[in-house]
Every structure is written in C-alpha cells, then in structure tokens.
C-alpha cells in the first residue's frame, strides 16, 4: 500500500556531527525503505568487534597549541608536522583548508596525519580537522532519478575545505564478497556502497609513496575496504560523478587504519550536489570513452551513470575483485 506524506528530518546524525545533516523525503514509504537499510549513524569508520579499542598507535607532539597560535602547522615547532608533513593551512576569512595540490594527476598522494590522542595539543589545534566530523551543513534528498538518494551542500564551500568522511565498517575483501554475493545477499551487482581505498607503497623508489589509484606498476597496495551499507555517515549517499567536486584522501589519527576524508576539489556553490569519482581518479577530461551502458565485466552488467556530467564514461566504475 502506498503511504503518502513527505517531510524533513532536521538531523539524521542526532547531534553526533557538529552541524546538522538534514534529510528530505517524499513519502513515509521511501523513508522506511531507507531506514530499514541504513540502521546506524556513525561519524567515523569503525572496525566491527573492535569499537572499544581506543589505542593510539602513534607518538604525539608536545605542543600546547591553540587555534590562535597555529603551532601545530609549523614544522620547526610541532613534532607531528616535522614527522609527517603539514597538510592544512589557514585561509582568510579564517578557514582550515587542505594544502595539498588537488590537481588531477596520477602522482602519489601521501596520507594526511592529524594530531592524535597522544598529543599534548588541545582539540582546537589546527592539525585536527577530519577527526571532528563534518563542518558543512548538508542535506540528503532523493533525486527522483535512477541515481537515487544524493547529498547537497547548504552553503558555499571553498576549494580544499573538508566536507565529510566516507564512514562505514572497515572489513576484509572476503567479508565484502560474502555480504554482496554470498548466500542471503541480493547479489544483483547494483546498489554498491563499498569503497576500496588503495595506497601504493612504491618500494622501487626507496621511498614510501601513497596514491589512491591508478598505477600498480612496481607498487604494493595497502587496501582498506569501507562498507557503509548499514552503518555509515552521510557519505554513503554521495553519488558517482565523472566530473567530481570532491576528492578523497586517507587520513590517519590514532589508528593505522585510515579514515577517508572527502575534500572540495574545487569551489562548490550553495545547493550544489556532491560527487566523487568512484574509480578514485580525477580529471579524465578527453580520456573518458563514453559508453552505451551495455558493458559487462565478469558477467556482471555495470550500472548506468545518471550523473549528467558533461564528461561521462556512461557507466559506474566498480572493482570486479569485490
Ligand atoms: C554510495 S551509493 C550512493 C547513494 C545512492 N544513490 C542511494 O540511493 O543510496 C552508490 C549507488 O548509488 C547509485 N549511483 C551512484 N552514482 C550514480 C550515478 N552517477 N548514476 C546512477 N546511479 C548512481 C548506484 O546504484 C550505486 O551503486
């Protein structure tokens, strides 16, 4: 029976995020469908069965930094910055943004290391950003098209600003395959929420270089699989775009298991829909070969892309190994 009556939930995080995450639904039925799957809101990724493990695996700095002094953005003063590098900067008007070059390229992107719970600096330290949760008010809404639910920003966002995490359960590939294709799973090959983060360790360079994608030449991959199907933050509602406005970075705080931080790849206008490239690559430009959506891989039909971006592959990237 069709139930009518849409509405707005003011904050699906129930106060867990520092800013409200609104959700607008067109009918009670649609909301029930969604809540039957996304059953728990979390701010940061969790490892099932190890949620109580609060151990910090890194030594901390001994700065008594405050947001005013910027001590923890200074290589010669802060041990964390000296060890791992400086990733954030203060811009004017005051805003913390990512310093890394967000240019599209295949060049290695190092993970971001934030100050952690062993550090002497306070929570206001400028080298603590992703760990505090999202700062940009956002709204989850239904697109009314094949791409389903989506997320838009409720204020303009500056290039390099942290938008939100892609948070879910960190699980092994074996478990992912079981959840997706095993007994009792739908096994349809569509509606995939799993993000596989790859960081490559290029041993041949005698340097440790981390990249999200794509070349595997001479590199050993560290993989982190995040499944936000049932346990997640709002990142699970962000769709694929071949012309994305977000880019993803591994961020380490206390644990060696990285969080995935989504940063604005360019300035984003108020009300704009968020998107990242599910293949982990930015700036395909002319290299994208449009497709008619009939592609199959390992016998699975790929999902048609409905993002409507100017440059589009025509289908959603997916990892055939999962
Ligand atoms: C991480 S979820 C994104 C949220 C999803 N739209 C929902 O309704 O819950 C990924 C799934 O959304 C859909 N999707 C994401 N981007 C899309 C796009 N550009 N075109 C069509 N479907 C898309 C696909 O079904 C995909 O497996």
PDB file of C-alpha atoms and ligand atoms in Angstrom, residues 146-149 166 191-193 236-240 278 303-307 316, ligand 1:
ATOM      1  CA  UNK A 146      17.891   6.273 -11.233  1.00  0.00           C
ATOM      2  CA  UNK A 147      20.735   7.576  -9.108  1.00  0.00           C
ATOM      3  CA  UNK A 148      18.504   7.573  -6.025  1.00  0.00           C
ATOM      4  CA  UNK A 149      19.465   9.488  -2.892  1.00  0.00           C
ATOM      5  CA  UNK A 166      33.199   8.316   3.873  1.00  0.00           C
ATOM      6  CA  UNK A 191      23.490  -0.538  -5.333  1.00  0.00           C
ATOM      7  CA  UNK A 192      27.096  -0.997  -4.316  1.00  0.00           C
ATOM      8  CA  UNK A 193      28.294   1.179  -1.418  1.00  0.00           C
ATOM      9  CA  UNK A 236      27.048   6.723   1.764  1.00  0.00           C
ATOM     10  CA  UNK A 237      24.548   8.947  -0.065  1.00  0.00           C
ATOM     11  CA  UNK A 238      27.130  10.693  -2.254  1.00  0.00           C
ATOM     12  CA  UNK A 239      26.903   9.606  -5.877  1.00  0.00           C
ATOM     13  CA  UNK A 240      29.498   8.982  -8.550  1.00  0.00           C
ATOM     14  CA  UNK A 278      34.144   6.017  -7.761  1.00  0.00           C
ATOM     15  CA  UNK A 303      25.354   0.319 -13.542  1.00  0.00           C
ATOM     16  CA  UNK A 304      24.406   3.120 -15.948  1.00  0.00           C
ATOM     17  CA  UNK A 305      25.697   6.530 -14.908  1.00  0.00           C
ATOM     18  CA  UNK A 306      22.943   9.053 -14.418  1.00  0.00           C
ATOM     19  CA  UNK A 307      25.012  11.941 -13.096  1.00  0.00           C
ATOM     20  CA  UNK A 316      29.769   3.429 -12.925  1.00  0.00           C
TER      21      UNK A 316
HETATM   22  C1  LIG B   1      27.236   5.027  -2.437  1.00  0.00           C
HETATM   23  S1  LIG B   1      25.651   4.759  -3.111  1.00  0.00           S
HETATM   24  C2  LIG B   1      25.129   6.421  -3.384  1.00  0.00           C
HETATM   25  C3  LIG B   1      23.745   6.649  -2.800  1.00  0.00           C
HETATM   26  C4  LIG B   1      22.637   6.052  -3.610  1.00  0.00           C
HETATM   27  N1  LIG B   1      22.277   6.921  -4.706  1.00  0.00           N
HETATM   28  C5  LIG B   1      21.394   5.731  -2.776  1.00  0.00           C
HETATM   29  O1  LIG B   1      20.284   5.967  -3.252  1.00  0.00           O
HETATM   30  O2  LIG B   1      21.523   5.237  -1.659  1.00  0.00           O
HETATM   31  C6  LIG B   1      26.100   4.119  -4.665  1.00  0.00           C
HETATM   32  C7  LIG B   1      24.957   3.679  -5.551  1.00  0.00           C
HETATM   33  O3  LIG B   1      24.209   4.808  -5.987  1.00  0.00           O
HETATM   34  C8  LIG B   1      23.885   4.678  -7.369  1.00  0.00           C
HETATM   35  N2  LIG B   1      24.627   5.708  -8.115  1.00  0.00           N
HETATM   36  C9  LIG B   1      25.673   6.430  -7.667  1.00  0.00           C
HETATM   37  N3  LIG B   1      26.092   7.294  -8.591  1.00  0.00           N
HETATM   38  C10 LIG B   1      25.291   7.127  -9.666  1.00  0.00           C
HETATM   39  C11 LIG B   1      25.251   7.711 -10.945  1.00  0.00           C
HETATM   40  N4  LIG B   1      26.088   8.666 -11.316  1.00  0.00           N
HETATM   41  N5  LIG B   1      24.299   7.266 -11.815  1.00  0.00           N
HETATM   42  C12 LIG B   1      23.431   6.296 -11.457  1.00  0.00           C
HETATM   43  N6  LIG B   1      23.415   5.685 -10.258  1.00  0.00           N
HETATM   44  C13 LIG B   1      24.348   6.103  -9.358  1.00  0.00           C
HETATM   45  C14 LIG B   1      24.310   3.286  -7.799  1.00  0.00           C
HETATM   46  O4  LIG B   1      23.217   2.394  -7.584  1.00  0.00           O
HETATM   47  C15 LIG B   1      25.431   2.995  -6.828  1.00  0.00           C
HETATM   48  O5  LIG B   1      25.678   1.615  -6.671  1.00  0.00           O
END
